[in-house]
Short mmCIF file of C-alpha atoms and ligand atoms in Angstrom, two decimals:
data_model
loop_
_atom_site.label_atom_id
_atom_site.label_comp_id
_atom_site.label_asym_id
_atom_site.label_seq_id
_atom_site.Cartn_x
_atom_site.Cartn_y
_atom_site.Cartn_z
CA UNK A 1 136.13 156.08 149.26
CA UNK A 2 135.83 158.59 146.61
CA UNK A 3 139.29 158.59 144.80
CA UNK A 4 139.14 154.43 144.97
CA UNK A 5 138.08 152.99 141.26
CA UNK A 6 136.66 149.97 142.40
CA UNK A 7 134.56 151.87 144.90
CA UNK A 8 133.56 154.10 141.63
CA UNK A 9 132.92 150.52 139.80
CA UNK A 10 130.86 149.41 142.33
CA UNK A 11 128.76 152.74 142.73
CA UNK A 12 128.36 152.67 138.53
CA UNK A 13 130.61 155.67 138.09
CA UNK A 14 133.12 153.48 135.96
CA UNK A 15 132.08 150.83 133.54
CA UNK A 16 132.93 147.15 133.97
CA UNK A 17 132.27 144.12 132.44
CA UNK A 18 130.45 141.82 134.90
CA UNK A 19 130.64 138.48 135.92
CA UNK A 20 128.81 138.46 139.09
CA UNK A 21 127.01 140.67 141.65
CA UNK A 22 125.05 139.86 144.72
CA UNK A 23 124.45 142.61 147.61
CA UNK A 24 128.32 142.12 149.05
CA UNK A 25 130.11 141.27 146.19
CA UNK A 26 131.12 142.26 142.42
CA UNK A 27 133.09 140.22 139.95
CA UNK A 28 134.17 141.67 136.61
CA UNK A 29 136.88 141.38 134.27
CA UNK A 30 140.31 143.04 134.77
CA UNK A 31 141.40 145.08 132.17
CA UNK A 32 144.45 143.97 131.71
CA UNK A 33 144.52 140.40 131.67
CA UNK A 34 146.95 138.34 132.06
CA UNK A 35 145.59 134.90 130.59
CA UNK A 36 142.33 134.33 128.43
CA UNK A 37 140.32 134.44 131.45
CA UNK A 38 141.37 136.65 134.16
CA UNK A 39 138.49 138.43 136.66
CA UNK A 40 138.49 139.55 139.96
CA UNK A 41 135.98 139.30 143.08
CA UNK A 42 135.52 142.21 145.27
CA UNK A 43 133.55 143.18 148.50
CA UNK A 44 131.42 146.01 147.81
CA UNK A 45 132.41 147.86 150.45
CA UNK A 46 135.41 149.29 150.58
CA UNK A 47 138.48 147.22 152.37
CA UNK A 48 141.87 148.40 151.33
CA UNK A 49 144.01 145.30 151.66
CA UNK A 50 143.41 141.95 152.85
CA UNK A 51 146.05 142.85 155.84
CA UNK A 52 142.89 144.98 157.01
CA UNK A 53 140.63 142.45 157.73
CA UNK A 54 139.37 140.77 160.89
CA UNK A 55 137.24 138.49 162.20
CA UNK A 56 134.19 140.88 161.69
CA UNK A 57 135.07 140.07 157.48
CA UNK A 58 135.22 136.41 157.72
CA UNK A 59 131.80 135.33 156.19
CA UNK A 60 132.24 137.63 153.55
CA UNK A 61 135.89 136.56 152.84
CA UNK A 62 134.52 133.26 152.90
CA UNK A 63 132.01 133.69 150.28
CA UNK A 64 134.26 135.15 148.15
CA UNK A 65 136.64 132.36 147.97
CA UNK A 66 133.65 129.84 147.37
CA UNK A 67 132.04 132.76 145.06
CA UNK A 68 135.66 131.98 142.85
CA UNK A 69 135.32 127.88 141.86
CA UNK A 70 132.31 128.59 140.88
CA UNK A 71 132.45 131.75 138.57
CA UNK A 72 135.26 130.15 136.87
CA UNK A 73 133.36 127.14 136.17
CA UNK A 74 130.89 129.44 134.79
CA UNK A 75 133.67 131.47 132.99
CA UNK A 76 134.99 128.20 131.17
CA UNK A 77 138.02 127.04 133.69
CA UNK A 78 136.35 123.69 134.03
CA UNK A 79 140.33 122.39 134.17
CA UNK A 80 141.33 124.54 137.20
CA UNK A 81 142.25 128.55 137.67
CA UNK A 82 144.53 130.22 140.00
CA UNK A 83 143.56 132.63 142.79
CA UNK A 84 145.72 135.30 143.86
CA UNK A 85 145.32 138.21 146.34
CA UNK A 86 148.11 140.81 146.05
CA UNK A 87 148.03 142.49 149.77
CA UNK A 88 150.62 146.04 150.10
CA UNK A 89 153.21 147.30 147.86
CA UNK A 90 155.43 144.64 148.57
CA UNK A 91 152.98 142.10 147.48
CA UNK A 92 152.47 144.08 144.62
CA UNK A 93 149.05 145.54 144.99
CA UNK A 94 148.18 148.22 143.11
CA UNK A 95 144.61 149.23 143.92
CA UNK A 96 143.91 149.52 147.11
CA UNK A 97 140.39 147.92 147.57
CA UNK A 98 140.80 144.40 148.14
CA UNK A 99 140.26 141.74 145.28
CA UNK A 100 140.61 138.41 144.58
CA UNK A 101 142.02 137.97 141.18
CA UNK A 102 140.85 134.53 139.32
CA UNK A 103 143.03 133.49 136.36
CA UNK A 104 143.62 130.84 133.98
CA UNK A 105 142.31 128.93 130.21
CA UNK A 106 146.01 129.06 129.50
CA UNK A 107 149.78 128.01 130.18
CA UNK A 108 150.09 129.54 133.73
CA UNK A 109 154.21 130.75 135.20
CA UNK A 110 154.96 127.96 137.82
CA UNK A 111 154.93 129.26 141.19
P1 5GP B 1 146.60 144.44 141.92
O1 5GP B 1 147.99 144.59 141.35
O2 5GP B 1 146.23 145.59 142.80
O3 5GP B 1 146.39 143.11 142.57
O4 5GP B 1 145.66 144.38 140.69
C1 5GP B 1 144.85 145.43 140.26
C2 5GP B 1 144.24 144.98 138.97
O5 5GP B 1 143.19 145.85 138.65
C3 5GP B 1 145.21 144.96 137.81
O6 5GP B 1 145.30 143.63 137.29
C4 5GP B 1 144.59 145.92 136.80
O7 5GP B 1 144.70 145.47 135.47
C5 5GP B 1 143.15 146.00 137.25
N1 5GP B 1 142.50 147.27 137.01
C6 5GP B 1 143.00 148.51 137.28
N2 5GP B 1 142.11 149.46 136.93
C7 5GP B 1 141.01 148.81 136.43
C8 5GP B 1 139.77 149.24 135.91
O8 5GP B 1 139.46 150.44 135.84
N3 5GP B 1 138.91 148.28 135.49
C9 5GP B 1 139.22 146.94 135.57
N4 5GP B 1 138.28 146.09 135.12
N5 5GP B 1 140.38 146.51 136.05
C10 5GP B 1 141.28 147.42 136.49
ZN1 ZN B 2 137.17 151.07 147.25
#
């Protein structure tokens, strides 16, 4: 997808600061975080939404959700993190490959 930014991430086109990267997945830091640690896991290729996936993704949704304990361990969250996946505009997603954010060090909003 050539007008997607993670896709341009992903290729090298656009700087990040990474956390993780394997041949299926990439973890950096958002840019705009919203507690002292705040990343985000995504599939290298490009999947717009979670609502697009199908059986066909689950290993690799899988690993990213196992992928997330761990980084955060490894990011300092040894006291837990929360996970969120923003799917459409009326979940509030605003870039349209999908991600798993991973958030936390800090006094989170209760749910
Ligand atoms: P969404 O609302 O789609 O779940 O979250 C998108 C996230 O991507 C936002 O938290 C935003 O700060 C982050 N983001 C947007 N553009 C960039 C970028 O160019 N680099 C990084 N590292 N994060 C970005
Ligand atoms: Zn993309």
């Amino acid at each position: 997808m050539s007008d997607c930014i993670f896709c341009k991430i992903v290729a090298g086109e656009l700087p990040c600061s990474k956390v993780y990267e394997d041949d299926e997945i990439l973890a950096f830091h958002d840019i705009r975080p919203v507690a002292p640690v705040h990343f985000m896991l995504i599939p290298k290729a490009h999947i717009a939404s979670l609502a697009d996936c199908d059986e066909r993704h689950q290993a690799l949704l899988g690993r990213i959700l196992l992928l997330a304990p761990r980084l955060a361990r490894e990011q300092g969250l040894t006291n837990g993190f929360r996970t969120m996946i923003n799917t459409g505009r009326g979940g509030g997603q605003e870039v349209f490959h999908l991600h798993v954010h991973v958030f936390g060090g800090g006094p989170l909003r209760p749910m």
